[in-house]
Amino acid sequence: MPIESPRRISLGVSMAGLGYHPAAWRHPETPAGGNMSLDHYIHMARTAERGLFDMLFLADGVGIRNYDEPKGAQQRSAGNVHFEPLTLLSALAMVTRHVGLVATASTTWNEPYHVARKFASLDHISGGRAGWNVVTSHTDMEAQNFGAATLPPKDRRYSRAEEFVEVVRGLWDSWDDDAFLRDQASGQNYFPERRHVLDHEGEHFRVRGPLNVARPPQGHPVIVQAGASDRGRDLAAATADVIYVAAPTLPEAQEFYADVKGRMAAHGRAPEALRIMPGLLAIVGETEAEARAKYERLQSLVDPVVGLAQLAFSMGDLSAYDVDGPVPLLPEWRQSRGQLMYEMAQREGLTIRGLFLAIAAGNGHAQAIGTPAQIADQMQEWFEAGGADGFNLLPAHSPGGLEDFVNLVVPELQRRGLYRTEYEGETLRDRLGLPRPASRY
Amino acid sequence: MPIESPRRISLGVSMAGLGYHPAAWRHPETPAGGNMSLDHYIHMARTAERGLFDMLFLADGVGIRNYDEPKGAQQRSAGNVHFEPLTLLSALAMVTRHVGLVATASTTWNEPYHVARKFASLDHISGGRAGWNVVTSHTDMEAQNFGAATLPPKDRRYSRAEEFVEVVRGLWDSWDDDAFLRDQASGQNYFPERRHVLDHEGEHFRVRGPLNVARPPQGHPVIVQAGASDRGRDLAAATADVIYVAAPTLPEAQEFYADVKGRMAAHGRAPEALRIMPGLLAIVGETEAEARAKYERLQSLVDPVVGLAQLAFSMGDLSAYDVDGPVPLLPEWRQSRGQLMYEMAQREGLTIRGLFLAIAAGNGHAQAIGTPAQIADQMQEWFEAGGADGFNLLPAHSPGGLEDFVNLVVPELQRRGLYRTEYEGETLRDRLGLPRPASRY
């Protein structure tokens, strides 16, 4: 059951890689091989739990997603190898007791039966702490690992995603909560009328069911989404429990927040049934100067070829241009975001180097660099001014960025009454204040 | 590195469900809800590790595979819901240190990139203890969860399986063992010439790679297969590290063993590179009478409708016939095995009830019911007479059947010098005496 309590900030932490900053892996406090070290992830998970976080969040791609462009950039980046999320989170379920476990799985390159099963299983293993971050994938590199040359068009991906989520939810309801009698004496194992065959037939899927896993402890594991497009917002308003969004400024966060919450009524949902959690890259110091120094330290470690690669992902390869000259206007951008980045460089008078350094840390997300009070101020403002229900913390480097936040910012938020002082409830839904979905049957 | 030692019996244990006997779940010592209880599986895993087993083995289907035929049978069976194997074994990796972790994954209803990733990840999580049981699936019920009405024909499934395993192996070699430098000072993360793009294009798959997981600790997780057909034997001789086979008698085991080991030379493999492990349903008692009483206790719990369902799976629905009358000759059998069962009933003069009781316990596998010495005798005979390199223990009921075996039979095997007295080596390959595969590059 959801717990009645004053409205409080929800917190997740992005666990992917060795930190969100592209130079994170080069930071002397970062374990350089941590992306393939179970001990690193155990330490991250336990630190988040010590900080009473709602959830660990594992972004994911089904392939290596950084282009080797300019040539030589890839071998100088850390984001090439890592654990598969569902296996990793199942392991972390055993060394944590409270924190939620959110894994990304693509609806474009998976089958609903597998996804329903694995998340139901993780929910049982973890005692109701599983969440599924629904993505449609966004690179041709992933497509090429699944027999396709290119990513399907966005409309097609979204229509598949909508049906995919519907099928998964239906499969989770295959068994009523009280389906099993398990009476050894009489030999009656379950009540047949409490088992349901889905028999789904849609545009993208035909799935019979039932699922071969009992109904998850949470009814349905928590559904997380991140789409910011018009179609993504509608999908989230209709089906998401949590939205993770990139909003660099409060006005942008407010616009998104009001818009998505406003769309929920049309789907018969109350605004409280959805937690909006923008990404937040926080770098905290005892003093503002210390925090700035931490930031500059990381910035100084940005390899120019890696910086150019970060631009190339959205804009295209700029390595033929003077890195200390102006950002050129290319005939076309690789992603629509390229135009926004070009306009930002124009507006702020940035060179190519200036542009990649400007986006290095947050890369489109909000940044907060300062003392615990300054960071808490920014979070409180967003939380109280209709910009956020919580935040997905993006540690600049891991585990240091998370440790700093837990040691310094969490106590400040608690002093202000904005954050829990102990875990309440049992499941991830309880902690997020979300209702347990009733079965459709 | 493989450990040089006298030839010893390898042991796995089948963890699926609540035991191999169809009445296992009704046994008073069985936790009736254990199939969805993590504690039950933790206890099983730790018991197997206490018994120095090589591996836990999780059979699996991607759907509920027992027909409700005769009507009402399904609700009286326990094999309807259970954990998904890769999530469960990732969790169990954290509460065990030595025992191998073998999960089933179907090549018919999966994509090689996902399978390569998940098993590589489990191998990293467990420190080199992962194994993959390669199956092609065998029911239309599973097909219907993936958009198909029926299972693809066997030839098609096998040709896909062969290519699938080849692609997975290639993906595991994406990164050389020494690919990563991770030099924080210079910014060099890996050596580009030690990263390999698979670029596979075959009849069934186009997969570019590379895998986004470092090379597994074992090089390749252990490959387990179970196919007994001519094509299955060839595939195993070419690629398997372990074979799990149903061989009810020693002559049948010897025929299989000699045939498959004999086929290996044509694939350039030494016979020692493959461990043949027949299934063994063992019921052990301090005295033979006690063992027989345990067996009869389980037999007395067989629900007739569940017994008929077990026959229906291979033969067809016999519920219209007198259960205490003769086994009828049907115009056609559901599976080729139906004819063998009919012939067995003719030969041994069994009624329908007699037939389902006769196959209830072992269901085509070897049985050993007796004292520790009698069971060890049977295992030793098979091991020394060219019938087996080890056994996959099928506990009649869990955890009792496994506990009995570990407490009573393992010490007897150790006394005879046929079984380890402590774990040797680090990885599952070490324990099975199998070499670590070199990279193809």
PDB file of N, CA, C and O in Angstrom, chain A residues 25-27 30 60-61 74-76 81-82 84 87 109-110 114 117-118 121 144-145 147 184-186 188-190 195 206 208-209 212, chain B residues 25-27 30 60-61 63 74-76 81-82 84 87 109-110 114 117-118 121 144-145 147 184-186 188-190 195 206 208-209 212:
ATOM      1  N   TRP A  25      36.224   8.324 -16.182  1.00  0.00           N
ATOM      2  CA  TRP A  25      37.051   7.130 -15.975  1.00  0.00           C
ATOM      3  C   TRP A  25      38.515   7.492 -15.738  1.00  0.00           C
ATOM      4  O   TRP A  25      39.264   6.702 -15.162  1.00  0.00           O
ATOM      5  N   ARG A  26      38.913   8.710 -16.156  1.00  0.00           N
ATOM      6  CA  ARG A  26      40.309   9.128 -16.005  1.00  0.00           C
ATOM      7  C   ARG A  26      40.564   9.781 -14.650  1.00  0.00           C
ATOM      8  O   ARG A  26      41.708  10.089 -14.313  1.00  0.00           O
ATOM      9  N   HIS A  27      39.498  10.045 -13.889  1.00  0.00           N
ATOM     10  CA  HIS A  27      39.675  10.691 -12.589  1.00  0.00           C
ATOM     11  C   HIS A  27      40.438   9.742 -11.659  1.00  0.00           C
ATOM     12  O   HIS A  27      40.111   8.563 -11.576  1.00  0.00           O
ATOM     13  N   THR A  30      38.553   7.306  -9.539  1.00  0.00           N
ATOM     14  CA  THR A  30      37.660   6.338 -10.186  1.00  0.00           C
ATOM     15  C   THR A  30      38.401   5.024 -10.414  1.00  0.00           C
ATOM     16  O   THR A  30      39.538   5.048 -10.893  1.00  0.00           O
ATOM     17  N   ASP A  60      21.009   1.673 -20.771  1.00  0.00           N
ATOM     18  CA  ASP A  60      21.566   0.541 -21.506  1.00  0.00           C
ATOM     19  C   ASP A  60      21.340   0.690 -22.993  1.00  0.00           C
ATOM     20  O   ASP A  60      20.366   1.293 -23.431  1.00  0.00           O
ATOM     21  N   GLY A  61      22.236   0.128 -23.760  1.00  0.00           N
ATOM     22  CA  GLY A  61      22.048  -0.047 -25.196  1.00  0.00           C
ATOM     23  C   GLY A  61      22.409  -1.473 -25.548  1.00  0.00           C
ATOM     24  O   GLY A  61      23.245  -2.074 -24.878  1.00  0.00           O
ATOM     25  N   GLN A  74      36.935   6.205 -29.930  1.00  0.00           N
ATOM     26  CA  GLN A  74      36.306   5.109 -29.194  1.00  0.00           C
ATOM     27  C   GLN A  74      37.275   4.455 -28.215  1.00  0.00           C
ATOM     28  O   GLN A  74      36.916   4.178 -27.073  1.00  0.00           O
ATOM     29  N   GLN A  75      38.480   4.233 -28.638  1.00  0.00           N
ATOM     30  CA  GLN A  75      39.476   3.577 -27.779  1.00  0.00           C
ATOM     31  C   GLN A  75      39.880   4.459 -26.599  1.00  0.00           C
ATOM     32  O   GLN A  75      40.573   4.002 -25.696  1.00  0.00           O
ATOM     33  N   ARG A  76      39.454   5.717 -26.628  1.00  0.00           N
ATOM     34  CA  ARG A  76      39.798   6.630 -25.532  1.00  0.00           C
ATOM     35  C   ARG A  76      38.577   6.910 -24.644  1.00  0.00           C
ATOM     36  O   ARG A  76      38.627   7.757 -23.753  1.00  0.00           O
ATOM     37  N   VAL A  81      32.172  -1.390 -22.667  1.00  0.00           N
ATOM     38  CA  VAL A  81      31.758  -2.681 -22.096  1.00  0.00           C
ATOM     39  C   VAL A  81      31.190  -2.454 -20.697  1.00  0.00           C
ATOM     40  O   VAL A  81      31.633  -1.562 -19.976  1.00  0.00           O
ATOM     41  N   HIS A  82      30.213  -3.261 -20.367  1.00  0.00           N
ATOM     42  CA  HIS A  82      29.592  -3.180 -19.045  1.00  0.00           C
ATOM     43  C   HIS A  82      28.714  -4.418 -18.850  1.00  0.00           C
ATOM     44  O   HIS A  82      28.509  -5.192 -19.780  1.00  0.00           O
ATOM     45  N   GLU A  84      25.304  -6.626 -18.344  1.00  0.00           N
ATOM     46  CA  GLU A  84      23.930  -6.594 -18.848  1.00  0.00           C
ATOM     47  C   GLU A  84      23.031  -6.260 -17.645  1.00  0.00           C
ATOM     48  O   GLU A  84      23.179  -6.826 -16.557  1.00  0.00           O
ATOM     49  N   THR A  87      20.841  -9.073 -15.381  1.00  0.00           N
ATOM     50  CA  THR A  87      21.683  -9.983 -14.602  1.00  0.00           C
ATOM     51  C   THR A  87      22.363  -9.205 -13.468  1.00  0.00           C
ATOM     52  O   THR A  87      22.410  -9.680 -12.333  1.00  0.00           O
ATOM     53  N   TRP A 109      14.062  -4.139 -29.825  1.00  0.00           N
ATOM     54  CA  TRP A 109      14.923  -5.309 -30.046  1.00  0.00           C
ATOM     55  C   TRP A 109      14.670  -6.415 -29.034  1.00  0.00           C
ATOM     56  O   TRP A 109      15.548  -7.199 -28.715  1.00  0.00           O
ATOM     57  N   ASN A 110      13.460  -6.461 -28.487  1.00  0.00           N
ATOM     58  CA  ASN A 110      13.104  -7.537 -27.574  1.00  0.00           C
ATOM     59  C   ASN A 110      11.719  -8.059 -27.907  1.00  0.00           C
ATOM     60  O   ASN A 110      11.009  -7.469 -28.720  1.00  0.00           O
ATOM     61  N   HIS A 114       9.622 -12.287 -23.141  1.00  0.00           N
ATOM     62  CA  HIS A 114      10.896 -12.303 -22.405  1.00  0.00           C
ATOM     63  C   HIS A 114      10.957 -11.152 -21.395  1.00  0.00           C
ATOM     64  O   HIS A 114      11.411 -11.332 -20.263  1.00  0.00           O
ATOM     65  N   ARG A 117       8.688 -11.640 -18.418  1.00  0.00           N
ATOM     66  CA  ARG A 117       9.209 -12.694 -17.546  1.00  0.00           C
ATOM     67  C   ARG A 117      10.371 -12.238 -16.701  1.00  0.00           C
ATOM     68  O   ARG A 117      10.444 -12.503 -15.503  1.00  0.00           O
ATOM     69  N   LYS A 118      11.322 -11.561 -17.345  1.00  0.00           N
ATOM     70  CA  LYS A 118      12.546 -11.197 -16.619  1.00  0.00           C
ATOM     71  C   LYS A 118      12.253 -10.163 -15.541  1.00  0.00           C
ATOM     72  O   LYS A 118      12.779 -10.254 -14.429  1.00  0.00           O
ATOM     73  N   SER A 121      10.388 -11.801 -12.742  1.00  0.00           N
ATOM     74  CA  SER A 121      11.321 -12.616 -11.956  1.00  0.00           C
ATOM     75  C   SER A 121      12.161 -11.728 -11.041  1.00  0.00           C
ATOM     76  O   SER A 121      12.322 -12.025  -9.847  1.00  0.00           O
ATOM     77  N   GLN A 144      22.095  -3.094 -36.098  1.00  0.00           N
ATOM     78  CA  GLN A 144      22.965  -4.009 -36.845  1.00  0.00           C
ATOM     79  C   GLN A 144      23.359  -5.247 -36.038  1.00  0.00           C
ATOM     80  O   GLN A 144      23.912  -6.195 -36.593  1.00  0.00           O
ATOM     81  N   ASN A 145      23.059  -5.256 -34.767  1.00  0.00           N
ATOM     82  CA  ASN A 145      23.258  -6.477 -33.977  1.00  0.00           C
ATOM     83  C   ASN A 145      22.040  -7.395 -34.012  1.00  0.00           C
ATOM     84  O   ASN A 145      22.070  -8.475 -33.437  1.00  0.00           O
ATOM     85  N   GLY A 147      20.122  -7.883 -37.128  1.00  0.00           N
ATOM     86  CA  GLY A 147      19.742  -8.216 -38.490  1.00  0.00           C
ATOM     87  C   GLY A 147      19.214  -7.072 -39.322  1.00  0.00           C
ATOM     88  O   GLY A 147      18.850  -7.262 -40.474  1.00  0.00           O
ATOM     89  N   GLN A 184      -1.380 -29.514  -0.626  1.00  0.00           N
ATOM     90  CA  GLN A 184      -0.710 -30.796  -0.832  1.00  0.00           C
ATOM     91  C   GLN A 184      -1.657 -31.966  -0.591  1.00  0.00           C
ATOM     92  O   GLN A 184      -1.575 -32.986  -1.275  1.00  0.00           O
ATOM     93  N   ALA A 185      -2.567 -31.815   0.373  1.00  0.00           N
ATOM     94  CA  ALA A 185      -3.447 -32.937   0.712  1.00  0.00           C
ATOM     95  C   ALA A 185      -4.413 -33.261  -0.425  1.00  0.00           C
ATOM     96  O   ALA A 185      -4.551 -34.412  -0.837  1.00  0.00           O
ATOM     97  N   SER A 186      -5.059 -32.222  -0.964  1.00  0.00           N
ATOM     98  CA  SER A 186      -6.058 -32.484  -2.006  1.00  0.00           C
ATOM     99  C   SER A 186      -5.438 -32.569  -3.401  1.00  0.00           C
ATOM    100  O   SER A 186      -6.053 -33.085  -4.322  1.00  0.00           O
ATOM    101  N   GLN A 188      -4.816 -29.928  -5.196  1.00  0.00           N
ATOM    102  CA  GLN A 188      -5.214 -28.737  -5.961  1.00  0.00           C
ATOM    103  C   GLN A 188      -4.082 -27.699  -5.871  1.00  0.00           C
ATOM    104  O   GLN A 188      -3.783 -27.208  -4.782  1.00  0.00           O
ATOM    105  N   ASN A 189      -3.475 -27.353  -7.005  1.00  0.00           N
ATOM    106  CA  ASN A 189      -2.345 -26.428  -6.993  1.00  0.00           C
ATOM    107  C   ASN A 189      -2.784 -24.986  -7.177  1.00  0.00           C
ATOM    108  O   ASN A 189      -2.286 -24.084  -6.520  1.00  0.00           O
ATOM    109  N   TYR A 190      -3.698 -24.739  -8.114  1.00  0.00           N
ATOM    110  CA  TYR A 190      -4.205 -23.373  -8.307  1.00  0.00           C
ATOM    111  C   TYR A 190      -5.679 -23.410  -8.688  1.00  0.00           C
ATOM    112  O   TYR A 190      -6.214 -24.462  -9.041  1.00  0.00           O
ATOM    113  N   ARG A 195      -6.461 -17.965 -13.360  1.00  0.00           N
ATOM    114  CA  ARG A 195      -5.376 -17.961 -14.335  1.00  0.00           C
ATOM    115  C   ARG A 195      -5.941 -17.490 -15.658  1.00  0.00           C
ATOM    116  O   ARG A 195      -7.027 -17.923 -16.059  1.00  0.00           O
ATOM    117  N   ARG A 206       1.549 -11.118 -31.626  1.00  0.00           N
ATOM    118  CA  ARG A 206       0.566 -12.117 -31.242  1.00  0.00           C
ATOM    119  C   ARG A 206       1.177 -12.907 -30.084  1.00  0.00           C
ATOM    120  O   ARG A 206       2.199 -13.570 -30.261  1.00  0.00           O
ATOM    121  N   ARG A 208       0.137 -15.390 -26.761  1.00  0.00           N
ATOM    122  CA  ARG A 208      -0.950 -16.132 -26.134  1.00  0.00           C
ATOM    123  C   ARG A 208      -0.925 -16.039 -24.620  1.00  0.00           C
ATOM    124  O   ARG A 208      -1.921 -15.794 -23.978  1.00  0.00           O
ATOM    125  N   GLY A 209       0.262 -16.247 -23.998  1.00  0.00           N
ATOM    126  CA  GLY A 209       0.310 -16.358 -22.546  1.00  0.00           C
ATOM    127  C   GLY A 209      -0.280 -17.674 -22.110  1.00  0.00           C
ATOM    128  O   GLY A 209      -0.577 -18.523 -22.944  1.00  0.00           O
ATOM    129  N   ASN A 212       4.652 -17.626 -17.362  1.00  0.00           N
ATOM    130  CA  ASN A 212       5.002 -18.726 -16.454  1.00  0.00           C
ATOM    131  C   ASN A 212       5.711 -18.219 -15.190  1.00  0.00           C
ATOM    132  O   ASN A 212       6.616 -18.871 -14.665  1.00  0.00           O
TER     133      ASN A 212
ATOM    134  N   TRP B  25       5.604 -31.982  -5.438  1.00  0.00           N
ATOM    135  CA  TRP B  25       5.097 -30.805  -4.712  1.00  0.00           C
ATOM    136  C   TRP B  25       4.142 -31.195  -3.591  1.00  0.00           C
ATOM    137  O   TRP B  25       3.944 -30.412  -2.654  1.00  0.00           O
ATOM    138  N   ARG B  26       3.543 -32.406  -3.678  1.00  0.00           N
ATOM    139  CA  ARG B  26       2.580 -32.839  -2.657  1.00  0.00           C
ATOM    140  C   ARG B  26       3.260 -33.535  -1.481  1.00  0.00           C
ATOM    141  O   ARG B  26       2.597 -33.849  -0.492  1.00  0.00           O
ATOM    142  N   HIS B  27       4.559 -33.809  -1.598  1.00  0.00           N
ATOM    143  CA  HIS B  27       5.264 -34.486  -0.510  1.00  0.00           C
ATOM    144  C   HIS B  27       5.306 -33.565   0.703  1.00  0.00           C
ATOM    145  O   HIS B  27       5.628 -32.387   0.586  1.00  0.00           O
ATOM    146  N   THR B  30       8.123 -31.127   1.147  1.00  0.00           N
ATOM    147  CA  THR B  30       8.396 -30.147   0.092  1.00  0.00           C
ATOM    148  C   THR B  30       7.700 -28.830   0.424  1.00  0.00           C
ATOM    149  O   THR B  30       6.524 -28.844   0.791  1.00  0.00           O
ATOM    150  N   ASP B  60      14.271 -25.095 -18.653  1.00  0.00           N
ATOM    151  CA  ASP B  60      13.383 -23.943 -18.832  1.00  0.00           C
ATOM    152  C   ASP B  60      12.583 -24.063 -20.117  1.00  0.00           C
ATOM    153  O   ASP B  60      13.030 -24.654 -21.094  1.00  0.00           O
ATOM    154  N   GLY B  61      11.408 -23.482 -20.086  1.00  0.00           N
ATOM    155  CA  GLY B  61      10.627 -23.286 -21.294  1.00  0.00           C
ATOM    156  C   GLY B  61      10.118 -21.866 -21.311  1.00  0.00           C
ATOM    157  O   GLY B  61       9.909 -21.274 -20.253  1.00  0.00           O
ATOM    158  N   GLY B  63       7.300 -20.544 -21.702  1.00  0.00           N
ATOM    159  CA  GLY B  63       5.852 -20.673 -21.675  1.00  0.00           C
ATOM    160  C   GLY B  63       5.498 -21.837 -20.768  1.00  0.00           C
ATOM    161  O   GLY B  63       6.373 -22.576 -20.342  1.00  0.00           O
ATOM    162  N   GLN B  74      -3.873 -29.561 -15.392  1.00  0.00           N
ATOM    163  CA  GLN B  74      -2.902 -28.487 -15.220  1.00  0.00           C
ATOM    164  C   GLN B  74      -2.990 -27.876 -13.819  1.00  0.00           C
ATOM    165  O   GLN B  74      -1.974 -27.619 -13.187  1.00  0.00           O
ATOM    166  N   GLN B  75      -4.196 -27.648 -13.353  1.00  0.00           N
ATOM    167  CA  GLN B  75      -4.375 -27.010 -12.034  1.00  0.00           C
ATOM    168  C   GLN B  75      -3.925 -27.913 -10.900  1.00  0.00           C
ATOM    169  O   GLN B  75      -3.867 -27.478  -9.763  1.00  0.00           O
ATOM    170  N   ARG B  76      -3.642 -29.175 -11.214  1.00  0.00           N
ATOM    171  CA  ARG B  76      -3.190 -30.115 -10.189  1.00  0.00           C
ATOM    172  C   ARG B  76      -1.701 -30.411 -10.315  1.00  0.00           C
ATOM    173  O   ARG B  76      -1.172 -31.279  -9.625  1.00  0.00           O
ATOM    174  N   VAL B  81       4.565 -22.088 -12.787  1.00  0.00           N
ATOM    175  CA  VAL B  81       5.262 -20.810 -12.599  1.00  0.00           C
ATOM    176  C   VAL B  81       6.593 -21.061 -11.897  1.00  0.00           C
ATOM    177  O   VAL B  81       6.722 -21.968 -11.084  1.00  0.00           O
ATOM    178  N   HIS B  82       7.574 -20.260 -12.269  1.00  0.00           N
ATOM    179  CA  HIS B  82       8.903 -20.371 -11.660  1.00  0.00           C
ATOM    180  C   HIS B  82       9.713 -19.146 -12.045  1.00  0.00           C
ATOM    181  O   HIS B  82       9.272 -18.346 -12.882  1.00  0.00           O
ATOM    182  N   GLU B  84      12.643 -16.896 -13.832  1.00  0.00           N
ATOM    183  CA  GLU B  84      13.366 -16.914 -15.105  1.00  0.00           C
ATOM    184  C   GLU B  84      14.832 -17.260 -14.776  1.00  0.00           C
ATOM    185  O   GLU B  84      15.411 -16.698 -13.847  1.00  0.00           O
ATOM    186  N   THR B  87      17.977 -14.480 -14.403  1.00  0.00           N
ATOM    187  CA  THR B  87      17.855 -13.607 -13.241  1.00  0.00           C
ATOM    188  C   THR B  87      18.070 -14.422 -11.957  1.00  0.00           C
ATOM    189  O   THR B  87      18.777 -13.972 -11.046  1.00  0.00           O
ATOM    190  N   TRP B 109      13.753 -19.017 -29.901  1.00  0.00           N
ATOM    191  CA  TRP B 109      12.975 -17.843 -29.481  1.00  0.00           C
ATOM    192  C   TRP B 109      13.829 -16.761 -28.843  1.00  0.00           C
ATOM    193  O   TRP B 109      13.352 -15.989 -28.025  1.00  0.00           O
ATOM    194  N   ASN B 110      15.095 -16.702 -29.217  1.00  0.00           N
ATOM    195  CA  ASN B 110      15.970 -15.638 -28.733  1.00  0.00           C
ATOM    196  C   ASN B 110      16.806 -15.096 -29.878  1.00  0.00           C
ATOM    197  O   ASN B 110      16.823 -15.663 -30.964  1.00  0.00           O
ATOM    198  N   HIS B 114      21.530 -10.978 -27.497  1.00  0.00           N
ATOM    199  CA  HIS B 114      21.039 -10.989 -26.115  1.00  0.00           C
ATOM    200  C   HIS B 114      21.642 -12.161 -25.323  1.00  0.00           C
ATOM    201  O   HIS B 114      22.034 -12.011 -24.169  1.00  0.00           O
ATOM    202  N   ARG B 117      25.314 -11.738 -24.520  1.00  0.00           N
ATOM    203  CA  ARG B 117      25.485 -10.707 -23.494  1.00  0.00           C
ATOM    204  C   ARG B 117      25.144 -11.212 -22.107  1.00  0.00           C
ATOM    205  O   ARG B 117      25.867 -10.980 -21.146  1.00  0.00           O
ATOM    206  N   LYS B 118      23.992 -11.852 -22.003  1.00  0.00           N
ATOM    207  CA  LYS B 118      23.520 -12.254 -20.680  1.00  0.00           C
ATOM    208  C   LYS B 118      24.442 -13.316 -20.073  1.00  0.00           C
ATOM    209  O   LYS B 118      24.760 -13.264 -18.882  1.00  0.00           O
ATOM    210  N   SER B 121      27.694 -11.728 -19.095  1.00  0.00           N
ATOM    211  CA  SER B 121      27.495 -10.941 -17.882  1.00  0.00           C
ATOM    212  C   SER B 121      27.437 -11.861 -16.659  1.00  0.00           C
ATOM    213  O   SER B 121      28.091 -11.606 -15.630  1.00  0.00           O
ATOM    214  N   GLN B 144       3.559 -19.963 -29.499  1.00  0.00           N
ATOM    215  CA  GLN B 144       2.424 -19.041 -29.481  1.00  0.00           C
ATOM    216  C   GLN B 144       2.649 -17.823 -28.587  1.00  0.00           C
ATOM    217  O   GLN B 144       1.891 -16.863 -28.644  1.00  0.00           O
ATOM    218  N   ASN B 145       3.689 -17.853 -27.808  1.00  0.00           N
ATOM    219  CA  ASN B 145       4.067 -16.653 -27.047  1.00  0.00           C
ATOM    220  C   ASN B 145       4.974 -15.722 -27.850  1.00  0.00           C
ATOM    221  O   ASN B 145       5.348 -14.655 -27.373  1.00  0.00           O
ATOM    222  N   GLY B 147       4.429 -15.121 -31.434  1.00  0.00           N
ATOM    223  CA  GLY B 147       3.848 -14.748 -32.722  1.00  0.00           C
ATOM    224  C   GLY B 147       3.702 -15.879 -33.712  1.00  0.00           C
ATOM    225  O   GLY B 147       3.224 -15.657 -34.826  1.00  0.00           O
ATOM    226  N   GLN B 184      44.623   5.806 -17.107  1.00  0.00           N
ATOM    227  CA  GLN B 184      43.979   7.082 -16.788  1.00  0.00           C
ATOM    228  C   GLN B 184      44.860   8.257 -17.199  1.00  0.00           C
ATOM    229  O   GLN B 184      44.364   9.297 -17.650  1.00  0.00           O
ATOM    230  N   ALA B 185      46.169   8.110 -17.056  1.00  0.00           N
ATOM    231  CA  ALA B 185      47.067   9.227 -17.341  1.00  0.00           C
ATOM    232  C   ALA B 185      47.071   9.579 -18.826  1.00  0.00           C
ATOM    233  O   ALA B 185      46.914  10.745 -19.208  1.00  0.00           O
ATOM    234  N   SER B 186      47.221   8.581 -19.686  1.00  0.00           N
ATOM    235  CA  SER B 186      47.299   8.870 -21.124  1.00  0.00           C
ATOM    236  C   SER B 186      45.928   8.981 -21.772  1.00  0.00           C
ATOM    237  O   SER B 186      45.800   9.530 -22.863  1.00  0.00           O
ATOM    238  N   GLN B 188      44.267   6.366 -22.796  1.00  0.00           N
ATOM    239  CA  GLN B 188      44.069   5.188 -23.660  1.00  0.00           C
ATOM    240  C   GLN B 188      43.269   4.155 -22.881  1.00  0.00           C
ATOM    241  O   GLN B 188      43.726   3.643 -21.865  1.00  0.00           O
ATOM    242  N   ASN B 189      42.056   3.824 -23.361  1.00  0.00           N
ATOM    243  CA  ASN B 189      41.205   2.886 -22.629  1.00  0.00           C
ATOM    244  C   ASN B 189      41.428   1.445 -23.088  1.00  0.00           C
ATOM    245  O   ASN B 189      41.478   0.534 -22.289  1.00  0.00           O
ATOM    246  N   TYR B 190      41.505   1.239 -24.404  1.00  0.00           N
ATOM    247  CA  TYR B 190      41.767  -0.127 -24.904  1.00  0.00           C
ATOM    248  C   TYR B 190      42.624  -0.060 -26.152  1.00  0.00           C
ATOM    249  O   TYR B 190      42.826   1.017 -26.729  1.00  0.00           O
ATOM    250  N   ARG B 195      40.155  -5.394 -30.350  1.00  0.00           N
ATOM    251  CA  ARG B 195      38.699  -5.379 -30.392  1.00  0.00           C
ATOM    252  C   ARG B 195      38.274  -5.826 -31.779  1.00  0.00           C
ATOM    253  O   ARG B 195      38.824  -5.351 -32.774  1.00  0.00           O
ATOM    254  N   ARG B 206      22.156 -11.855 -39.221  1.00  0.00           N
ATOM    255  CA  ARG B 206      23.173 -10.855 -39.548  1.00  0.00           C
ATOM    256  C   ARG B 206      23.462 -10.112 -38.247  1.00  0.00           C
ATOM    257  O   ARG B 206      22.588  -9.443 -37.700  1.00  0.00           O
ATOM    258  N   ARG B 208      26.438  -7.692 -36.334  1.00  0.00           N
ATOM    259  CA  ARG B 208      27.670  -6.966 -36.554  1.00  0.00           C
ATOM    260  C   ARG B 208      28.646  -7.103 -35.395  1.00  0.00           C
ATOM    261  O   ARG B 208      29.814  -7.337 -35.560  1.00  0.00           O
ATOM    262  N   GLY B 209      28.164  -6.916 -34.144  1.00  0.00           N
ATOM    263  CA  GLY B 209      29.078  -6.856 -33.022  1.00  0.00           C
ATOM    264  C   GLY B 209      29.798  -5.524 -33.013  1.00  0.00           C
ATOM    265  O   GLY B 209      29.451  -4.626 -33.795  1.00  0.00           O
ATOM    266  N   ASN B 212      29.117  -5.748 -26.202  1.00  0.00           N
ATOM    267  CA  ASN B 212      29.435  -4.678 -25.248  1.00  0.00           C
ATOM    268  C   ASN B 212      29.707  -5.216 -23.836  1.00  0.00           C
ATOM    269  O   ASN B 212      29.386  -4.579 -22.839  1.00  0.00           O
TER     270      ASN B 212
END
